[in-house]
Coordinates of C-alpha atoms in Angstrom, one line a residue:
F7 CA -22.6 -24.2 1.5
P8 CA -20.5 -25.0 -1.6
V9 CA -21.8 -24.4 -5.2
T10 CA -20.4 -25.9 -8.4
I11 CA -21.1 -24.1 -11.7
G12 CA -21.2 -26.4 -14.7
G13 CA -20.4 -25.0 -18.2
G14 CA -20.6 -21.4 -17.0
A15 CA -23.0 -18.8 -15.5
S16 CA -23.4 -15.1 -15.7
Y17 CA -24.7 -13.0 -12.9
S18 CA -25.4 -9.3 -12.8
G19 CA -24.3 -9.5 -9.1
I20 CA -24.2 -11.6 -6.0
R21 CA -25.8 -10.4 -2.7
L22 CA -25.8 -12.0 0.7
T23 CA -27.9 -10.9 3.7
G24 CA -28.6 -12.1 7.2
S25 CA -26.3 -13.5 9.8
T26 CA -26.0 -17.2 9.2
G27 CA -24.3 -19.4 6.6
N28 CA -21.1 -19.2 4.6
S29 CA -21.1 -19.6 0.9
V30 CA -18.5 -20.7 -1.6
I31 CA -18.4 -21.2 -5.4
N32 CA -15.6 -23.7 -6.0
S33 CA -15.7 -24.9 -9.7
G34 CA -16.8 -23.8 -13.2
Q35 CA -16.9 -20.4 -14.9
L36 CA -18.5 -17.3 -13.5
T37 CA -19.0 -13.9 -15.2
L38 CA -19.9 -11.1 -12.8
G39 CA -21.7 -7.9 -13.9
A40 CA -22.1 -4.4 -12.5
G41 CA -23.7 -5.6 -9.3
G42 CA -20.4 -7.2 -8.1
I43 CA -20.5 -8.8 -4.7
D44 CA -22.5 -7.2 -1.9
L45 CA -22.4 -8.3 1.7
S46 CA -23.2 -4.9 3.1
Q47 CA -26.4 -6.3 4.8
A48 CA -24.7 -9.4 6.1
T49 CA -23.2 -10.0 9.6
N50 CA -20.5 -12.5 10.3
R51 CA -20.9 -14.2 7.0
T52 CA -18.2 -15.1 4.4
F53 CA -18.4 -15.5 0.7
S54 CA -15.6 -17.2 -1.2
L55 CA -14.6 -17.8 -4.8
A56 CA -12.4 -20.5 -3.5
T57 CA -10.4 -22.5 -5.9
T58 CA -8.2 -22.5 -9.0
N59 CA -10.9 -24.7 -10.5
L60 CA -13.1 -21.7 -10.8
L61 CA -12.4 -19.0 -13.5
V62 CA -14.0 -15.6 -12.7
T63 CA -14.5 -13.0 -15.4
L64 CA -15.2 -9.4 -14.5
G65 CA -17.6 -8.6 -17.4
T66 CA -17.8 -4.9 -16.6
N67 CA -16.8 -2.3 -14.0
Q68 CA -18.2 -3.3 -10.6
T69 CA -18.2 -2.6 -6.9
W70 CA -17.8 -5.0 -4.1
R71 CA -18.9 -4.3 -0.5
S72 CA -18.1 -6.2 2.7
G73 CA -20.5 -6.4 5.7
V74 CA -20.3 -6.4 9.4
S75 CA -18.1 -8.5 11.8
S76 CA -18.9 -8.6 15.5
T77 CA -15.3 -9.6 16.4
T78 CA -12.7 -7.2 17.7
N79 CA -10.2 -8.3 15.0
F80 CA -10.7 -8.0 11.2
I81 CA -12.4 -10.8 9.5
S82 CA -11.9 -11.7 5.8
Q83 CA -15.5 -11.6 4.7
I84 CA -15.1 -11.9 0.9
V85 CA -12.2 -14.2 0.0
I86 CA -11.0 -14.6 -3.6
T87 CA -8.6 -17.4 -4.4
S88 CA -9.8 -18.0 -8.0
V89 CA -8.1 -16.1 -10.8
M90 CA -10.1 -13.2 -12.2
N91 CA -9.8 -12.0 -15.8
G92 CA -11.8 -9.8 -18.1
T93 CA -11.9 -6.1 -19.1
G94 CA -13.9 -4.9 -16.1
G95 CA -12.5 -2.9 -13.2
L96 CA -12.9 -3.7 -9.5
T97 CA -13.9 -1.1 -6.9
I98 CA -13.8 -1.9 -3.1
D99 CA -16.3 0.1 -1.2
G100 CA -18.1 0.0 2.2
S101 CA -17.6 0.7 5.8
G102 CA -15.2 -2.1 6.5
I103 CA -12.9 -0.1 8.8
V104 CA -15.8 0.4 11.2
A105 CA -17.4 -3.0 10.7
R106 CA -14.0 -4.8 11.1
S107 CA -14.5 -6.7 7.8
L108 CA -12.4 -6.8 4.7
I109 CA -12.1 -8.2 1.2
Q110 CA -9.1 -10.6 0.7
L111 CA -7.6 -11.0 -2.8
N112 CA -5.3 -14.0 -3.1
S113 CA -5.0 -14.7 -6.8
A114 CA -2.6 -13.7 -9.6
S115 CA -5.4 -12.1 -11.6
T116 CA -5.3 -10.4 -15.0
Y117 CA -8.4 -8.3 -15.1
S118 CA -7.5 -5.1 -16.9
G119 CA -10.1 -2.5 -16.0
G120 CA -8.3 -1.1 -13.0
F121 CA -8.6 -1.4 -9.2
T122 CA -10.1 1.3 -7.0
L123 CA -10.2 1.5 -3.2
N124 CA -12.8 3.9 -1.9
N125 CA -13.0 5.6 1.5
G126 CA -14.2 3.0 4.0
G127 CA -13.2 0.1 1.9
V128 CA -10.7 -2.5 3.3
V129 CA -8.6 -4.9 1.3
R130 CA -6.0 -7.5 2.1
I131 CA -3.6 -8.1 -0.7
S132 CA -2.1 -11.6 -0.5
T133 CA -0.6 -12.0 -4.0
G134 CA 2.0 -9.6 -5.4
S135 CA 2.2 -8.3 -8.9
A136 CA 4.3 -9.8 -11.7
A137 CA 5.6 -7.9 -14.7
A138 CA 7.8 -8.1 -17.8
G139 CA 9.3 -5.3 -19.9
G140 CA 7.8 -2.7 -17.7
I141 CA 4.3 -4.0 -18.1
V142 CA 2.3 -5.5 -15.3
T143 CA 1.1 -9.0 -16.3
S144 CA -0.8 -10.2 -13.2
G145 CA -1.5 -9.6 -9.5
A146 CA -4.2 -9.3 -6.9
L147 CA -5.0 -5.8 -8.2
G148 CA -5.1 -6.9 -11.8
T149 CA -3.1 -5.3 -14.6
G150 CA -4.7 -1.9 -14.9
D151 CA -4.2 1.4 -13.1
V152 CA -4.8 1.7 -9.3
T153 CA -6.9 4.5 -7.9
I154 CA -6.9 5.3 -4.2
N155 CA -9.8 7.4 -2.9
G156 CA -9.2 6.5 0.8
G157 CA -9.6 3.2 2.6
T158 CA -7.2 0.7 4.2
M159 CA -4.8 -1.8 2.7
F160 CA -3.3 -4.8 4.5
G161 CA -0.7 -7.1 3.1
S162 CA 2.9 -8.2 2.8
V163 CA 3.5 -8.2 -0.9
D164 CA 4.6 -5.8 -3.6
T165 CA 2.0 -4.3 -6.0
A166 CA 2.8 -2.7 -9.3
A167 CA 0.8 -0.5 -11.8
A168 CA 1.6 1.8 -14.6
N169 CA -0.2 4.5 -12.7
Y170 CA -1.4 5.0 -9.1
F171 CA -3.9 7.9 -8.8
V172 CA -4.0 8.9 -5.2
N173 CA -6.9 11.2 -4.6
N174 CA -7.2 11.0 -0.8
D175 CA -5.4 9.9 2.4
F176 CA -5.3 6.2 3.2
T177 CA -3.9 3.7 5.6
V178 CA -1.6 0.8 5.3
N179 CA -1.3 -2.1 7.8
Q180 CA -3.1 -0.3 10.5
Y181 CA -4.3 -1.7 13.9
G182 CA -1.2 -3.7 15.2
N183 CA 1.0 -6.3 13.7
A184 CA -0.9 -9.6 14.1
N185 CA -1.9 -9.9 10.4
N186 CA 0.2 -7.2 8.8
G187 CA 3.3 -7.2 6.7
R188 CA 4.8 -4.7 4.2
V189 CA 2.8 -3.4 1.2
G190 CA 5.0 -2.3 -1.7
F191 CA 4.1 0.2 -4.4
G192 CA 5.8 0.3 -7.8
G193 CA 5.0 2.6 -10.7
N194 CA 4.1 6.2 -11.3
I195 CA 2.4 7.5 -8.2
N196 CA 0.4 10.6 -9.0
L197 CA -0.7 12.5 -5.9
M198 CA -3.2 14.6 -7.9
G199 CA -2.0 17.9 -6.7
G200 CA -2.4 17.5 -3.0
T201 CA -0.7 16.4 0.2
R202 CA -1.6 12.7 0.6
T203 CA -1.2 11.3 4.1
V204 CA -0.4 7.6 4.5
T205 CA -1.0 6.3 8.0
L206 CA 1.3 3.4 8.8
G207 CA 0.5 0.8 11.5
R208 CA 3.1 -1.9 11.4
S209 CA 5.6 -1.1 14.2
T210 CA 8.6 -2.4 16.0
N211 CA 11.5 -1.0 17.9
V212 CA 13.4 1.7 16.1
L213 CA 16.3 -0.6 15.0
G214 CA 14.0 -3.4 14.0
N215 CA 12.5 -1.2 11.3
L216 CA 15.8 -1.2 9.5
T217 CA 15.7 -4.9 8.7
S218 CA 14.0 -5.7 5.3
G219 CA 10.5 -7.0 5.7
F220 CA 9.6 -5.0 8.9
Q221 CA 8.3 -1.9 7.2
G222 CA 4.7 -0.9 7.0
M223 CA 5.1 0.2 3.4
R224 CA 7.9 0.3 0.8
L225 CA 8.5 1.9 -2.5
N226 CA 9.9 -0.7 -4.9
S227 CA 10.1 -1.5 -8.6
I228 CA 9.5 -5.2 -8.9
T229 CA 11.5 -7.3 -11.4
G230 CA 10.4 -6.4 -14.9
G231 CA 8.1 -3.7 -13.5
P232 CA 7.7 0.0 -14.0
A233 CA 10.1 2.5 -12.2
V234 CA 8.9 4.3 -9.1
V235 CA 8.2 8.0 -9.8
I236 CA 6.3 10.3 -7.3
T237 CA 4.6 13.1 -9.1
N238 CA 2.2 16.1 -8.5
G239 CA 2.1 16.6 -4.7
A240 CA 3.5 15.6 -1.3
L241 CA 3.6 12.1 0.1
R242 CA 3.3 12.3 3.9
F243 CA 3.9 9.3 6.2
V244 CA 2.5 9.3 9.7
A245 CA 2.2 6.7 12.4
D246 CA -1.1 5.3 13.6
A247 CA -2.4 5.9 17.1
G248 CA -1.2 2.6 18.5
T249 CA 2.4 3.4 17.4
L250 CA 2.2 7.0 18.8
A251 CA 1.2 5.6 22.2
S252 CA 4.1 3.1 22.3
S253 CA 7.9 3.3 22.3
D254 CA 8.0 1.8 18.8
Y255 CA 8.3 3.3 15.4
T256 CA 6.8 2.5 12.0
S257 CA 8.7 2.9 8.8
V258 CA 8.7 3.3 5.0
G259 CA 11.3 1.4 3.1
I260 CA 13.1 2.7 0.0
Q261 CA 13.9 -0.5 -1.9
T262 CA 14.8 0.8 -5.3
T263 CA 15.8 4.2 -6.8
V264 CA 12.8 6.5 -6.5
S265 CA 12.4 9.6 -8.6
F266 CA 10.4 12.7 -7.7
A267 CA 9.0 15.1 -10.3
D268 CA 10.0 18.7 -9.8
N269 CA 6.8 19.4 -7.8
A270 CA 6.9 16.4 -5.6
E271 CA 7.8 16.1 -1.9
M272 CA 8.2 13.5 0.8
I273 CA 7.2 14.3 4.4
I274 CA 8.3 12.1 7.4
G275 CA 6.0 12.4 10.4
N276 CA 6.3 11.8 14.1
K277 CA 7.4 8.2 15.0
V278 CA 8.1 7.4 11.3
I279 CA 11.6 6.3 10.2
T280 CA 12.9 5.8 6.7
A281 CA 15.0 2.7 5.8
M282 CA 17.2 2.9 2.8
F283 CA 17.8 -0.5 1.2
N284 CA 19.2 0.7 -2.1
G285 CA 22.6 2.2 -2.6
T286 CA 21.1 5.1 -4.6
P287 CA 17.7 5.6 -2.8
F288 CA 16.8 8.7 -4.8
S289 CA 17.7 9.9 -8.3
T290 CA 20.9 11.8 -8.8
N291 CA 19.3 14.0 -11.3
A292 CA 18.6 17.4 -9.6
L293 CA 15.3 17.6 -11.4
L294 CA 14.2 14.3 -10.0
M295 CA 15.3 14.6 -6.3
P296 CA 12.7 14.9 -3.5
K297 CA 12.0 17.8 -1.4
I298 CA 12.2 16.4 2.1
T299 CA 10.4 17.7 5.2
V300 CA 11.1 16.0 8.6
E301 CA 8.4 16.8 11.1
N302 CA 9.0 16.9 14.8
G303 CA 9.6 13.3 16.0
G304 CA 10.3 12.0 12.5
L305 CA 13.6 10.3 11.7
F306 CA 15.0 10.8 8.2
N307 CA 17.3 7.8 8.4
L308 CA 20.1 7.4 5.7
S309 CA 20.8 3.7 6.1
D310 CA 19.4 0.2 6.5
S311 CA 20.6 -2.0 9.3
A312 CA 24.1 -2.5 7.9
N313 CA 24.8 0.1 5.2
A314 CA 25.1 3.9 5.4
R315 CA 23.9 5.5 2.1
S316 CA 24.6 8.5 0.0
V317 CA 21.3 10.3 -0.3
N318 CA 20.5 13.2 -2.7
V319 CA 17.7 15.6 -2.0
S320 CA 16.5 18.8 -3.6
S321 CA 15.8 20.5 -0.3
L322 CA 15.5 19.8 3.5
A323 CA 13.0 21.4 5.9
G324 CA 11.3 20.7 9.2
N325 CA 12.4 20.2 12.8
G326 CA 12.9 16.4 13.0
T327 CA 16.1 14.4 13.0
V328 CA 18.5 13.3 10.2
L329 CA 20.7 10.4 11.2
A330 CA 22.2 7.0 10.0
L331 CA 21.4 4.1 12.4
L332 CA 23.3 0.9 12.1
T333 CA 22.9 -2.3 14.0
N334 CA 26.4 -3.5 13.5
A335 CA 29.6 -2.1 15.1
I336 CA 31.3 -1.2 11.8
P337 CA 31.8 2.6 11.6
Q338 CA 30.3 4.1 8.4
T339 CA 29.6 7.6 7.1
A340 CA 26.3 8.5 5.4
T341 CA 26.3 11.4 3.0
L342 CA 23.4 13.8 2.5
T343 CA 23.7 16.0 -0.5
I344 CA 21.3 18.9 -1.0
N345 CA 21.2 20.0 -4.6
G346 CA 18.3 22.2 -5.7
G347 CA 19.7 22.8 -9.2
S348 CA 17.4 24.9 -11.3
L349 CA 14.7 24.3 -8.7
L350 CA 16.6 25.9 -5.9
T351 CA 14.4 27.4 -3.2
T352 CA 15.0 28.6 0.4
T353 CA 14.0 26.2 3.1
T354 CA 14.8 26.0 6.8
F355 CA 15.7 22.8 8.7
S356 CA 15.9 23.4 12.5
G357 CA 16.1 19.8 13.7
V358 CA 18.9 17.5 14.7
S359 CA 21.5 15.9 12.4

């Protein structure tokens, strides 16, 4: 049932229960408090803040929870099309990955308190970030820092934040390709001292991964946005179970020059291939080059579909494969330079190149 708010209303939270009826607030001004939106006790229901005629203010930090879907595919149970502003932060929580339900964020919002994805939470990001002068100005995830404590992201747009704090493993575009695209990350990505495993689920044939737009995830500094810097840990990419069981691969795209702090590493797992869409994929400063490990079955690819690249790394280890795949017939040579500089250590690569 639709609800129109007149001059404005403030709620400490909104909670739906039961298994019948869908609800939408479609006009007016709404301020939400710490209770957020809670559908954790609802089954096959949807709640929408549905139009640009509704302005939503996050009055304080709050947690949203999706409920249960009886379908085999994911259902968008909380759908936000209205712009959200305010100083509050948004946390996505719940058991959505088990319940097959998610929270869909469609608007170019400006809330500044930060976005947090908790373990079990599922979010679909349908509007990318915008930025100017290195500062994020809007996006589905707001304008503050992004904290990832687990969970799953779906989407086909680029996000940006001054800081991503990655405290746990998480998944991106898992469970097949039907509703998935490529999620981009742009900003300082702090791995908080650990190895953070990102499970990628969008897959296609190995050469198809080299065409822009077909990756499960990419590292990309959006126009006017902050540079991409990986810090304080190891970023490990692995394929989901569906990809591992098929003949396909999933991929991570390097869209812009990515820097790695002197303690940061990138690990390419089985059935994962890299796609290099930038002429200088990694920094040429020896202190900002990545340590690369290619696990058995992983493909550290030094090209996109048409261009072999010159790639600089601090070290190379593992027993996977280093190569440069091209879909055209023009012979090209890729160059891999290993330059540990003052960070020189001993590593062993026993794979194929």
